[in-house]
Short mmCIF file of C-alpha atoms in Angstrom, two decimals:
data_model
loop_
_atom_site.label_atom_id
_atom_site.label_comp_id
_atom_site.label_asym_id
_atom_site.label_seq_id
_atom_site.Cartn_x
_atom_site.Cartn_y
_atom_site.Cartn_z
CA MET A 1 -68.56 -21.05 -96.66
CA HIS A 2 -71.70 -21.71 -95.54
CA PRO A 3 -72.40 -23.44 -92.19
CA LEU A 4 -75.47 -25.86 -94.71
CA MET A 5 -73.26 -26.47 -97.62
CA ALA A 6 -70.23 -26.88 -95.99
CA ARG A 7 -72.57 -30.02 -94.75
CA LEU A 8 -74.21 -30.97 -97.96
CA ALA A 9 -71.11 -31.28 -99.08
CA ALA A 10 -69.93 -33.53 -96.53
CA THR A 11 -72.34 -35.79 -97.63
CA ALA A 12 -71.06 -35.05 -102.22
CA PRO A 13 -72.99 -36.72 -104.01
CA VAL A 14 -76.24 -34.89 -103.63
CA ILE A 15 -78.30 -35.34 -106.39
CA THR A 16 -80.38 -32.02 -107.22
CA ASP A 17 -83.08 -32.77 -109.95
CA GLY A 18 -83.60 -31.96 -113.88
CA ALA A 19 -85.46 -30.15 -116.40
CA TRP A 20 -88.79 -27.66 -115.38
CA GLY A 21 -89.65 -26.05 -118.98
CA THR A 22 -90.17 -29.37 -120.53
CA GLN A 23 -92.28 -30.80 -117.52
CA LEU A 24 -94.63 -27.98 -117.61
CA GLN A 25 -94.54 -27.89 -121.36
CA ALA A 26 -95.97 -31.97 -121.25
CA ARG A 27 -98.89 -30.71 -117.90
CA GLY A 28 -99.70 -28.10 -120.85
CA LEU A 29 -97.86 -25.08 -120.96
CA PRO A 30 -98.38 -23.65 -124.13
CA ILE A 31 -95.04 -22.66 -126.07
CA GLY A 32 -94.23 -18.99 -125.74
CA ALA A 33 -95.72 -18.54 -122.48
CA CYS A 34 -94.03 -17.08 -119.93
CA PRO A 35 -93.29 -20.58 -117.18
CA ASP A 36 -92.84 -18.72 -114.23
CA ALA A 37 -96.39 -17.11 -114.47
CA TRP A 38 -97.41 -20.51 -113.69
CA ASN A 39 -96.44 -20.34 -110.28
CA LEU A 40 -99.30 -17.89 -109.56
CA THR A 41 -102.40 -19.66 -112.40
CA HIS A 42 -101.49 -22.84 -112.58
CA PRO A 43 -99.87 -24.12 -109.22
CA GLU A 44 -100.98 -27.59 -108.93
CA GLN A 45 -98.67 -28.32 -111.84
CA VAL A 46 -96.26 -26.21 -110.69
CA GLN A 47 -95.55 -28.28 -106.83
CA ALA A 48 -96.51 -31.55 -109.25
CA VAL A 49 -93.21 -31.22 -110.93
CA ALA A 50 -91.22 -29.98 -107.89
CA ALA A 51 -92.86 -33.35 -106.30
CA ALA A 52 -91.63 -35.07 -108.79
CA TYR A 53 -88.02 -34.90 -108.92
CA VAL A 54 -88.44 -35.54 -104.83
CA ALA A 55 -89.86 -38.61 -105.45
CA ALA A 56 -86.91 -39.40 -108.18
CA GLY A 57 -85.08 -38.87 -105.24
CA SER A 58 -84.03 -35.42 -105.64
CA ARG A 59 -82.17 -34.37 -101.97
CA ILE A 60 -82.20 -30.65 -103.75
CA ILE A 61 -85.23 -29.40 -105.69
CA LEU A 62 -84.97 -26.12 -106.96
CA THR A 63 -87.95 -23.67 -108.38
CA ASN A 64 -89.90 -22.62 -111.31
CA THR A 65 -88.77 -18.71 -111.12
CA PHE A 66 -85.14 -19.47 -113.77
CA GLY A 67 -86.54 -16.33 -115.76
CA ALA A 68 -88.59 -14.38 -113.06
CA THR A 69 -86.19 -11.10 -112.32
CA ARG A 70 -89.08 -8.12 -113.44
CA ILE A 71 -86.46 -7.55 -116.68
CA ASN A 72 -87.59 -10.83 -118.38
CA LEU A 73 -90.88 -10.61 -116.12
CA ALA A 74 -91.20 -7.41 -118.36
CA ARG A 75 -91.47 -8.90 -121.89
CA HIS A 76 -94.86 -11.03 -120.79
CA GLY A 77 -96.01 -7.70 -119.25
CA LEU A 78 -95.82 -9.28 -115.42
CA ALA A 79 -93.28 -7.10 -114.00
CA ASP A 80 -94.98 -6.17 -111.26
CA GLN A 81 -95.84 -9.12 -110.42
CA ALA A 82 -92.04 -9.97 -110.02
CA VAL A 83 -92.55 -10.44 -105.96
CA ALA A 84 -95.56 -13.00 -106.11
CA ILE A 85 -94.48 -14.91 -108.55
CA ASN A 86 -90.84 -15.56 -106.90
CA ARG A 87 -92.17 -16.00 -103.35
CA ALA A 88 -94.82 -18.56 -105.41
CA GLY A 89 -92.40 -20.51 -106.47
CA ALA A 90 -90.48 -21.19 -103.30
CA GLU A 91 -93.75 -21.93 -101.68
CA LEU A 92 -94.31 -24.11 -104.01
CA SER A 93 -91.23 -26.32 -104.32
CA LYS A 94 -90.97 -26.43 -100.64
CA ALA A 95 -94.30 -27.70 -99.98
CA ALA A 96 -93.41 -30.59 -102.26
CA ALA A 97 -89.89 -31.30 -100.65
CA GLY A 98 -91.39 -31.20 -97.48
CA ASP A 99 -88.46 -32.67 -95.54
CA GLN A 100 -87.47 -35.11 -97.58
CA ALA A 101 -85.53 -32.10 -99.94
CA LEU A 102 -83.69 -28.84 -99.72
CA VAL A 103 -84.76 -25.82 -102.29
CA PHE A 104 -82.48 -23.54 -103.83
CA ALA A 105 -84.07 -21.29 -105.50
CA SER A 106 -83.56 -20.48 -109.60
CA ILE A 107 -82.18 -17.28 -110.58
CA GLY A 108 -81.45 -17.11 -114.51
CA PRO A 109 -79.86 -14.82 -116.70
CA SER A 110 -81.69 -11.16 -117.84
CA GLY A 111 -81.03 -11.58 -121.02
CA LYS A 112 -80.02 -7.96 -120.70
CA MET A 113 -76.23 -7.61 -122.12
CA LEU A 114 -74.67 -5.06 -119.89
CA MET A 115 -72.37 -4.44 -122.79
CA LEU A 116 -74.13 -3.72 -125.12
CA GLY A 117 -75.93 -0.69 -122.33
CA GLU A 118 -79.43 -2.84 -122.95
CA THR A 119 -79.27 -2.81 -119.16
CA SER A 120 -77.73 -1.19 -116.17
CA ALA A 121 -75.45 -2.72 -113.25
CA GLU A 122 -77.79 -1.07 -111.17
CA GLU A 123 -81.20 -1.87 -112.63
CA LEU A 124 -79.68 -5.66 -112.89
CA ALA A 125 -78.44 -5.31 -109.03
CA ALA A 126 -81.90 -4.54 -107.80
CA ALA A 127 -83.76 -6.82 -110.15
CA PHE A 128 -81.53 -9.76 -108.50
CA ALA A 129 -82.58 -8.33 -105.14
CA GLU A 130 -86.08 -7.97 -105.46
CA GLN A 131 -86.04 -11.51 -106.94
CA ALA A 132 -83.48 -12.61 -104.17
CA THR A 133 -85.78 -11.52 -101.67
CA ALA A 134 -89.07 -12.75 -102.67
CA LEU A 135 -87.60 -16.47 -102.44
CA ALA A 136 -86.06 -15.92 -99.39
CA ALA A 137 -89.11 -14.78 -98.08
CA GLY A 138 -90.97 -17.40 -100.12
CA GLY A 139 -88.39 -19.82 -97.56
CA ALA A 140 -86.11 -21.34 -100.10
CA ASP A 141 -83.14 -23.00 -98.31
CA GLY A 142 -79.96 -21.70 -100.54
CA ILE A 143 -79.72 -20.34 -104.52
CA VAL A 144 -78.53 -21.27 -107.34
CA VAL A 145 -77.50 -18.86 -109.71
CA GLU A 146 -77.43 -20.72 -113.34
CA THR A 147 -77.29 -20.60 -117.17
CA MET A 148 -75.03 -17.56 -116.75
CA SER A 149 -72.56 -16.06 -119.62
CA ASP A 150 -70.76 -12.62 -118.41
CA LEU A 151 -68.98 -12.72 -115.19
CA ASP A 152 -69.95 -9.02 -114.02
CA GLU A 153 -74.24 -10.12 -114.51
CA ALA A 154 -72.95 -13.30 -112.11
CA ARG A 155 -71.51 -10.91 -109.87
CA LEU A 156 -74.06 -9.30 -109.04
CA ALA A 157 -76.86 -12.06 -108.69
CA LEU A 158 -74.74 -13.53 -106.29
CA ALA A 159 -74.84 -10.40 -104.12
CA ALA A 160 -77.73 -9.51 -104.42
CA ALA A 161 -78.12 -13.36 -103.12
CA LYS A 162 -75.65 -13.59 -100.57
CA ALA A 163 -77.34 -10.31 -98.76
CA THR A 164 -80.58 -13.15 -97.91
CA GLY A 165 -78.01 -14.73 -96.08
CA LEU A 166 -78.76 -18.10 -97.69
CA PRO A 167 -75.92 -20.25 -99.21
CA VAL A 168 -75.70 -19.61 -102.76
CA VAL A 169 -74.39 -21.58 -105.81
CA VAL A 170 -72.80 -19.52 -109.13
CA SER A 171 -73.14 -21.96 -112.51
CA MET A 172 -72.42 -20.86 -115.72
CA THR A 173 -72.87 -22.36 -118.97
CA PHE A 174 -69.85 -23.66 -120.96
CA SER A 175 -70.56 -24.27 -124.17
CA ALA A 176 -68.29 -21.71 -126.45
CA GLY A 177 -65.38 -21.35 -129.02
CA LYS A 178 -63.54 -24.14 -130.75
CA ALA A 179 -62.81 -26.59 -127.77
CA LYS A 180 -66.89 -25.94 -126.33
CA ASP A 181 -64.95 -24.77 -123.05
CA ARG A 182 -65.83 -20.92 -122.63
CA THR A 183 -69.40 -18.99 -121.95
CA VAL A 184 -70.43 -17.07 -124.83
CA MET A 185 -68.69 -13.56 -123.04
CA GLY A 186 -65.44 -15.81 -123.70
CA VAL A 187 -65.42 -16.53 -119.81
CA THR A 188 -63.15 -20.09 -118.89
CA PRO A 189 -64.21 -23.04 -115.94
CA GLU A 190 -61.05 -21.06 -114.82
CA GLN A 191 -61.55 -17.50 -114.48
CA ALA A 192 -64.82 -19.05 -113.54
CA ALA A 193 -63.73 -20.69 -110.45
CA VAL A 194 -61.40 -17.97 -109.12
CA ALA A 195 -63.85 -15.42 -109.57
CA LEU A 196 -66.85 -16.02 -108.00
CA GLU A 197 -65.00 -17.58 -105.07
CA GLU A 198 -63.66 -14.31 -104.06
CA ALA A 199 -67.00 -12.21 -104.99
CA GLY A 200 -68.16 -15.54 -102.40
CA ALA A 201 -69.61 -17.93 -103.85
CA ASP A 202 -70.83 -21.06 -101.29
CA ALA A 203 -70.54 -23.48 -104.59
CA VAL A 204 -69.55 -23.07 -108.05
CA GLY A 205 -70.72 -25.10 -111.25
CA ALA A 206 -71.46 -25.60 -114.88
CA ASN A 207 -75.13 -26.19 -116.41
CA CYS A 208 -76.87 -26.71 -119.85
CA GLY A 209 -74.87 -25.57 -122.54
CA LEU A 210 -73.60 -29.87 -123.14
CA GLY A 211 -73.77 -32.81 -122.37
CA ILE A 212 -73.45 -34.99 -119.82
CA GLU A 213 -69.69 -36.58 -121.12
CA GLU A 214 -68.32 -33.07 -122.83
CA VAL A 215 -69.39 -31.51 -119.25
CA VAL A 216 -66.56 -33.60 -117.54
CA PRO A 217 -63.35 -32.21 -118.59
CA ILE A 218 -65.30 -28.81 -117.44
CA CYS A 219 -66.06 -29.76 -113.69
CA ALA A 220 -62.72 -30.93 -113.39
CA ARG A 221 -60.68 -27.40 -114.31
CA LEU A 222 -63.57 -26.09 -112.08
CA HIS A 223 -62.28 -28.46 -109.07
CA ALA A 224 -58.87 -27.99 -109.94
CA ALA A 225 -58.95 -24.04 -109.93
CA SER A 226 -61.28 -24.18 -106.68
CA ALA A 227 -61.76 -25.23 -103.49
CA LEU A 228 -65.30 -24.97 -103.54
CA PRO A 229 -68.32 -28.00 -103.95
CA ILE A 230 -68.85 -27.76 -107.84
CA TRP A 231 -72.94 -27.62 -108.45
CA ILE A 232 -73.03 -29.52 -112.11
CA LYS A 233 -76.22 -30.09 -114.73
CA PRO A 234 -75.59 -31.08 -118.15
CA ASN A 235 -78.11 -31.93 -120.51
CA ALA A 236 -79.62 -34.58 -121.84
CA GLY A 237 -77.30 -34.64 -124.74
CA LEU A 238 -77.26 -32.02 -128.04
CA PRO A 239 -80.66 -30.74 -129.60
CA VAL A 240 -81.51 -32.15 -132.75
CA LEU A 241 -84.87 -31.05 -134.69
CA VAL A 242 -87.14 -33.32 -135.55
CA ASP A 243 -90.13 -32.06 -137.81
CA GLY A 244 -88.59 -28.37 -135.56
CA VAL A 245 -89.09 -29.52 -132.69
CA ALA A 246 -86.05 -31.00 -131.00
CA ARG A 247 -85.31 -33.73 -129.33
CA TYR A 248 -82.07 -34.33 -126.43
CA ASN A 249 -80.63 -37.86 -128.00
CA THR A 250 -79.06 -39.09 -124.57
CA GLY A 251 -81.52 -41.16 -122.79
CA ALA A 252 -81.05 -42.25 -118.70
CA ALA A 253 -79.30 -44.72 -118.66
CA GLU A 254 -76.68 -43.45 -120.81
CA PHE A 255 -76.13 -40.43 -119.51
CA VAL A 256 -75.99 -42.29 -115.61
CA ALA A 257 -73.13 -44.19 -117.66
CA HIS A 258 -70.46 -40.61 -117.38
CA VAL A 259 -70.89 -40.25 -113.32
CA PRO A 260 -68.52 -42.13 -111.94
CA ALA A 261 -65.98 -40.15 -114.70
CA LEU A 262 -68.05 -36.59 -113.35
CA LEU A 263 -67.45 -37.56 -109.43
CA ALA A 264 -64.17 -38.27 -110.23
CA ALA A 265 -63.82 -35.45 -111.89
CA GLY A 266 -64.77 -34.06 -108.55
CA ALA A 267 -69.14 -33.00 -108.62
CA SER A 268 -70.16 -32.62 -105.64
CA PHE A 269 -73.84 -31.72 -106.48
CA ILE A 270 -75.08 -33.57 -109.73
CA GLY A 271 -78.75 -33.75 -111.71
CA GLY A 272 -79.69 -32.40 -114.93
CA CYS A 273 -80.71 -29.57 -117.62
CA CYS A 274 -82.29 -29.23 -120.89
CA GLY A 275 -83.73 -32.52 -121.58
CA SER A 276 -83.24 -34.26 -118.45
CA THR A 277 -86.44 -36.22 -116.26
CA PRO A 278 -87.51 -37.83 -113.37
CA ASP A 279 -86.59 -40.62 -114.68
CA PHE A 280 -82.87 -39.42 -115.64
CA ILE A 281 -83.25 -38.35 -111.37
CA ARG A 282 -83.96 -41.83 -110.50
CA ALA A 283 -81.40 -43.77 -112.23
CA LEU A 284 -78.59 -40.64 -110.35
CA ALA A 285 -79.66 -41.46 -107.67
CA ALA A 286 -79.69 -45.29 -108.23
CA THR A 287 -76.21 -45.20 -109.26
CA VAL A 288 -75.14 -43.07 -106.44
CA ALA A 289 -76.55 -45.43 -104.22
CA THR A 290 -74.42 -48.24 -105.07
CA GLY A 291 -71.43 -46.75 -106.94
CA ALA A 292 -72.28 -47.98 -110.34
CA PRO A 293 -74.62 -47.36 -113.42
CA GLN A 294 -78.12 -48.32 -113.41
CA GLU A 295 -80.78 -48.95 -116.33
CA ALA A 296 -83.27 -46.74 -116.25
CA PRO A 297 -86.65 -48.46 -114.74
CA SER A 298 -88.93 -47.70 -118.18
CA MET B 1 -49.73 5.62 -144.08
CA GLU B 2 -49.32 6.05 -140.73
CA ASN B 3 -51.75 7.59 -139.88
CA LEU B 4 -54.31 5.18 -141.43
CA LYS B 5 -52.81 1.99 -139.59
CA THR B 6 -54.09 3.83 -136.86
CA LEU B 7 -57.33 3.68 -137.41
CA TYR B 8 -56.81 -0.43 -138.66
CA THR B 9 -55.33 -1.06 -134.92
CA ALA B 10 -57.53 1.46 -132.95
CA ILE B 11 -60.55 -0.73 -134.53
CA VAL B 12 -59.15 -3.85 -134.31
CA GLU B 13 -58.60 -3.31 -130.28
CA GLY B 14 -62.28 -1.46 -130.20
CA ASP B 15 -60.47 1.97 -128.72
CA ALA B 16 -63.26 3.90 -130.33
CA LYS B 17 -62.14 6.88 -129.26
CA THR B 18 -58.78 6.90 -130.88
CA ALA B 19 -60.72 5.49 -134.40
CA LYS B 20 -63.61 8.63 -134.33
CA ALA B 21 -59.66 10.81 -134.22
CA VAL B 22 -57.95 9.34 -136.78
CA ALA B 23 -60.82 9.29 -138.90
CA GLU B 24 -61.11 12.80 -137.95
CA SER B 25 -58.14 13.57 -139.34
CA ALA B 26 -57.32 11.37 -142.31
CA ILE B 27 -61.04 13.08 -143.16
CA ALA B 28 -59.85 16.73 -142.73
CA ALA B 29 -56.76 15.52 -144.85
CA GLY B 30 -58.11 15.36 -147.35
CA VAL B 31 -58.62 10.96 -147.62
CA PRO B 32 -61.44 10.15 -149.49
CA PRO B 33 -64.04 8.42 -147.41
CA GLN B 34 -64.84 5.27 -150.07
CA GLN B 35 -61.24 4.81 -149.56
CA LEU B 36 -60.79 4.97 -145.36
CA LEU B 37 -63.64 2.30 -145.58
CA ASN B 38 -63.07 -0.01 -147.78
CA GLU B 39 -59.01 0.27 -147.44
CA ILE B 40 -59.23 0.23 -143.45
CA MET B 41 -62.37 0.01 -141.68
CA ILE B 42 -63.70 -2.77 -143.30
CA PRO B 43 -60.47 -4.62 -143.67
CA ALA B 44 -60.05 -4.24 -139.81
CA MET B 45 -63.64 -5.38 -139.30
CA ASP B 46 -62.67 -8.51 -140.80
CA GLU B 47 -59.91 -8.93 -138.58
CA VAL B 48 -61.74 -9.09 -135.52
CA GLY B 49 -64.27 -11.89 -137.12
CA ARG B 50 -60.93 -13.56 -138.33
CA LEU B 51 -59.83 -13.44 -134.50
CA PHE B 52 -62.89 -14.75 -133.38
CA GLU B 53 -62.66 -17.19 -135.70
CA ALA B 54 -59.87 -18.02 -134.01
CA ASN B 55 -60.95 -18.39 -131.07
CA GLU B 56 -59.24 -15.39 -129.85
CA TYR B 57 -62.25 -13.23 -129.78
CA PHE B 58 -65.23 -13.71 -128.01
CA VAL B 59 -68.41 -11.48 -127.74
CA PRO B 60 -67.35 -8.59 -125.76
CA GLU B 61 -64.36 -8.01 -127.71
CA LEU B 62 -66.24 -8.04 -131.00
CA LEU B 63 -68.63 -5.71 -129.55
CA ILE B 64 -65.74 -3.60 -128.23
CA SER B 65 -64.53 -3.69 -131.83
CA ALA B 66 -67.91 -2.88 -133.40
CA ARG B 67 -68.11 0.62 -131.44
CA ALA B 68 -65.08 1.44 -132.81
CA MET B 69 -66.37 1.04 -135.95
CA LYS B 70 -69.22 2.64 -135.70
CA TRP B 71 -67.80 6.17 -134.04
CA ALA B 72 -65.29 5.73 -136.87
CA LEU B 73 -68.46 5.59 -139.62
CA GLU B 74 -70.05 8.27 -137.90
CA VAL B 75 -67.32 10.27 -138.61
CA ILE B 76 -66.92 9.55 -142.52
CA LYS B 77 -70.60 8.43 -143.35
CA PRO B 78 -71.55 12.57 -144.26
CA HIS B 79 -68.89 12.45 -146.57
CA LEU B 80 -69.75 9.62 -147.63
CA ILE B 81 -73.15 10.70 -148.78
CA ALA B 82 -72.00 13.65 -150.23
CA GLY B 83 -69.82 11.59 -152.38
CA GLY B 84 -73.62 9.92 -153.74
CA ALA B 85 -71.90 6.78 -152.17
CA GLN B 86 -74.77 3.82 -150.82
CA PRO B 87 -74.98 1.88 -148.06
CA ALA B 88 -73.91 -1.98 -148.43
CA GLY B 89 -77.22 -2.66 -147.83
CA ARG B 90 -80.75 -2.42 -146.29
CA VAL B 91 -81.37 -5.07 -143.21
CA ALA B 92 -84.45 -5.38 -141.67
CA ILE B 93 -84.15 -7.49 -138.71
CA GLY B 94 -85.69 -8.68 -135.97
CA THR B 95 -86.80 -11.76 -133.71
CA VAL B 96 -89.37 -13.72 -134.93
CA LYS B 97 -92.78 -14.54 -133.41
CA GLY B 98 -93.54 -15.84 -130.20
CA ASP B 99 -90.12 -15.47 -129.16
CA LEU B 100 -88.70 -11.90 -126.95
CA HIS B 101 -85.28 -13.25 -126.86
CA ASP B 102 -83.20 -9.87 -128.22
CA ILE B 103 -79.72 -10.34 -126.95
CA GLY B 104 -78.52 -12.73 -130.28
CA LYS B 105 -80.66 -10.10 -132.87
CA ASN B 106 -78.82 -6.89 -131.16
CA LEU B 107 -75.44 -8.91 -131.72
CA VAL B 108 -75.68 -9.72 -135.37
CA ALA B 109 -77.43 -5.81 -135.48
CA ALA B 110 -74.46 -4.07 -134.38
CA MET B 111 -71.80 -6.29 -136.05
CA LEU B 112 -73.87 -5.66 -139.71
CA GLU B 113 -73.55 -1.96 -138.90
CA GLY B 114 -69.87 -2.10 -138.17
CA GLY B 115 -69.83 -3.59 -141.38
CA GLY B 116 -71.39 -0.68 -143.31
CA PHE B 117 -75.60 -1.96 -143.98
CA GLU B 118 -77.94 0.39 -142.42
CA ILE B 119 -80.50 -1.17 -139.98
CA ILE B 120 -84.57 -1.74 -139.36
CA ASP B 121 -84.34 -2.84 -135.98
CA LEU B 122 -87.76 -4.93 -136.31
CA GLY B 123 -87.96 -5.73 -132.04
CA VAL B 124 -88.87 -8.92 -130.71
CA ASP B 125 -92.43 -10.68 -131.59
CA VAL B 126 -91.97 -9.74 -134.76
CA GLY B 127 -94.75 -10.81 -137.48
CA ALA B 128 -94.81 -11.46 -141.21
CA ASP B 129 -97.25 -8.50 -141.74
CA GLN B 130 -94.37 -6.44 -139.91
CA PHE B 131 -91.75 -7.46 -142.01
CA LEU B 132 -93.47 -7.13 -145.13
CA GLU B 133 -94.75 -3.75 -144.14
CA ALA B 134 -90.65 -3.28 -143.72
CA TYR B 135 -90.05 -4.81 -147.14
CA ARG B 136 -92.55 -2.06 -148.81
CA THR B 137 -91.78 0.74 -147.03
CA LYS B 138 -88.31 0.87 -146.83
CA GLN B 139 -86.60 -0.70 -149.47
CA VAL B 140 -84.94 -4.05 -147.75
CA ASP B 141 -82.31 -6.23 -149.00
CA ILE B 142 -82.20 -8.46 -146.78
CA VAL B 143 -84.22 -9.46 -144.24
CA ALA B 144 -82.65 -11.05 -140.83
CA LEU B 145 -84.03 -13.34 -139.24
CA SER B 146 -83.07 -14.82 -135.19
CA ALA B 147 -85.09 -17.33 -132.73
CA LEU B 148 -83.82 -18.58 -129.81
CA LEU B 149 -86.29 -21.29 -128.59
CA THR B 150 -86.92 -24.46 -130.61
CA THR B 151 -90.53 -23.89 -130.46
CA THR B 152 -90.35 -20.42 -132.43
CA MET B 153 -88.56 -22.44 -135.16
CA PRO B 154 -91.49 -22.64 -137.51
CA SER B 155 -92.54 -18.99 -137.33
CA MET B 156 -89.24 -18.12 -139.52
CA LYS B 157 -90.81 -20.73 -142.23
CA GLN B 158 -93.99 -18.53 -141.49
CA ILE B 159 -92.47 -15.30 -142.71
CA ILE B 160 -90.66 -16.75 -145.46
CA ASP B 161 -94.03 -18.05 -146.47
CA GLU B 162 -95.96 -15.20 -146.25
CA PHE B 163 -93.16 -13.20 -148.47
CA LYS B 164 -94.10 -16.39 -150.47
CA ALA B 165 -97.75 -15.64 -150.93
CA ALA B 166 -97.83 -12.26 -151.56
CA GLY B 167 -94.97 -13.05 -154.52
CA VAL B 168 -92.08 -10.65 -153.24
CA ARG B 169 -89.80 -13.59 -152.17
CA ASP B 170 -87.08 -13.29 -154.31
CA LYS B 171 -87.26 -9.16 -154.30
CA VAL B 172 -85.04 -10.09 -151.22
CA LYS B 173 -82.61 -11.74 -149.13
CA ILE B 174 -83.62 -14.06 -146.10
CA ILE B 175 -81.53 -15.15 -143.77
CA VAL B 176 -81.55 -16.87 -140.13
CA GLY B 177 -80.06 -17.90 -136.90
CA GLY B 178 -80.15 -18.48 -133.68
CA ALA B 179 -78.90 -20.84 -131.07
CA PRO B 180 -81.31 -23.11 -132.98
CA VAL B 181 -80.85 -22.61 -135.93
CA THR B 182 -78.75 -25.14 -138.65
CA ALA B 183 -77.74 -24.99 -142.29
CA GLU B 184 -80.06 -27.23 -142.48
CA TYR B 185 -82.90 -25.75 -141.61
CA ALA B 186 -82.61 -22.70 -143.00
CA GLY B 187 -82.06 -25.03 -146.29
CA GLU B 188 -85.32 -27.01 -145.20
CA ILE B 189 -87.39 -23.59 -144.88
CA GLY B 190 -85.73 -21.63 -148.01
CA ALA B 191 -83.96 -19.07 -146.74
CA ASP B 192 -81.08 -17.79 -148.91
CA GLY B 193 -78.39 -17.85 -146.54
CA TYR B 194 -77.50 -18.90 -142.95
CA SER B 195 -75.09 -17.57 -139.90
CA GLU B 196 -73.82 -19.62 -137.10
CA ASN B 197 -72.60 -16.30 -135.32
CA ALA B 198 -72.91 -12.28 -135.37
CA SER B 199 -69.27 -12.32 -136.91
CA SER B 200 -70.09 -13.88 -140.36
CA ALA B 201 -73.75 -13.23 -140.59
CA VAL B 202 -71.83 -10.07 -142.27
CA THR B 203 -69.97 -12.29 -144.67
CA LEU B 204 -73.29 -13.82 -145.57
CA ALA B 205 -74.90 -9.96 -145.27
CA ARG B 206 -71.82 -8.84 -147.96
CA SER B 207 -72.16 -11.85 -150.14
CA LEU B 208 -76.00 -11.92 -150.56
CA VAL B 209 -75.44 -7.87 -151.95
CA GLY B 210 -73.05 -8.52 -153.71
CA ALA B 211 -70.53 -6.33 -151.60
CA GLY B 212 -67.05 -8.24 -151.59
#
């Protein structure tokens, strides 16, 4: 295991951060616009999101680079800005983190399916390598490959991220199948944990897809199948549509009520995904500090 | 016929080479293409759909079976057309305006193609005018709308409203799907159908065009 990961795991639980996309939308990111491009066009807003999580008690914050491979950026005509967008994303989070938090830079899926021949292993490897190198150049302390469904794509991203020499977390989204315990591609927590540990991940995890209560058994299964630290970022419940707009129905207080169960299931890193806010992180930090769920500050 | 059972198994197991070879030898032996399609190939894809619903198959298995189906279909298609057979129906499919995600749309297109439908793929970020154009010029039976984002779902309603405004809403069936889309939402915006996944989209499309 990477020495930084070993040091972090020794101080578990480590609080990570919450959602970025919804925070950027609250700061004026238009619907349908490319969030990652804001690293260049609205850097102060991106840094403000990062700073809000640091102030709320995150010990690790991510970056606004989830969709910043050149493959994703090409949809917005921004492929040639991939290096600049990733580098700026890492720099903005580092500036907000100061000496209060570490920055684990986000790499999301390409949005193309290998099996359908929409992309190739070579194209994916090159795109992830370009992104990971730029994130490292921007000062990232680690890399999180997240929201993955396909093990092959996850392994390609992991290999590219590891080549930077930084510690790498790989987190997949388990929400498919009757028991909601598979990725869309049918991968189980056990298969993910074993394959990713073998491929050299420094931590494995689950993010997005499920709420915190549903992710507890997934966490336990990842933990049972792997010796690696477990990284968990659930959604704030499941989205409910109100007038065509998604609302997440779990509040911060309800969210942290499940944290003791998640810790018991072996989670070392805890944060939130879609629908979570700095309030969730504040409540999480308070819960972890005292060992008991706290009321969320209003 | 032993041979035809092999075709069924090849599609269910996603063995495209065998599916193609068996379809070729069956056609050469004089088996009517319509019989191959209706008695072997479509039931095989139905079994694939059942395995998916039962959680025995996931997306990768769906895709390799759809590919085997496609290879066999390509063999029999010229014979079907020569015999005057029509495709199950013609579907114009696209991800709606403002949304650039295409995995779900491509999956549904692959499964519908495996189900015997002819697919006109309009791509991503597709507006009402492009769907209307496809309807007018390509004699489309079904319009299939995909959205991954909660923020782009309202485009589905706009497209349906534009079909109404153009006076052709009742000439075409409109189906919707995608991660945030629900049956309730489909009803609310006046769609003809909703499918939770790529596999059941085929059953839905068939029921809408009365193809069994």
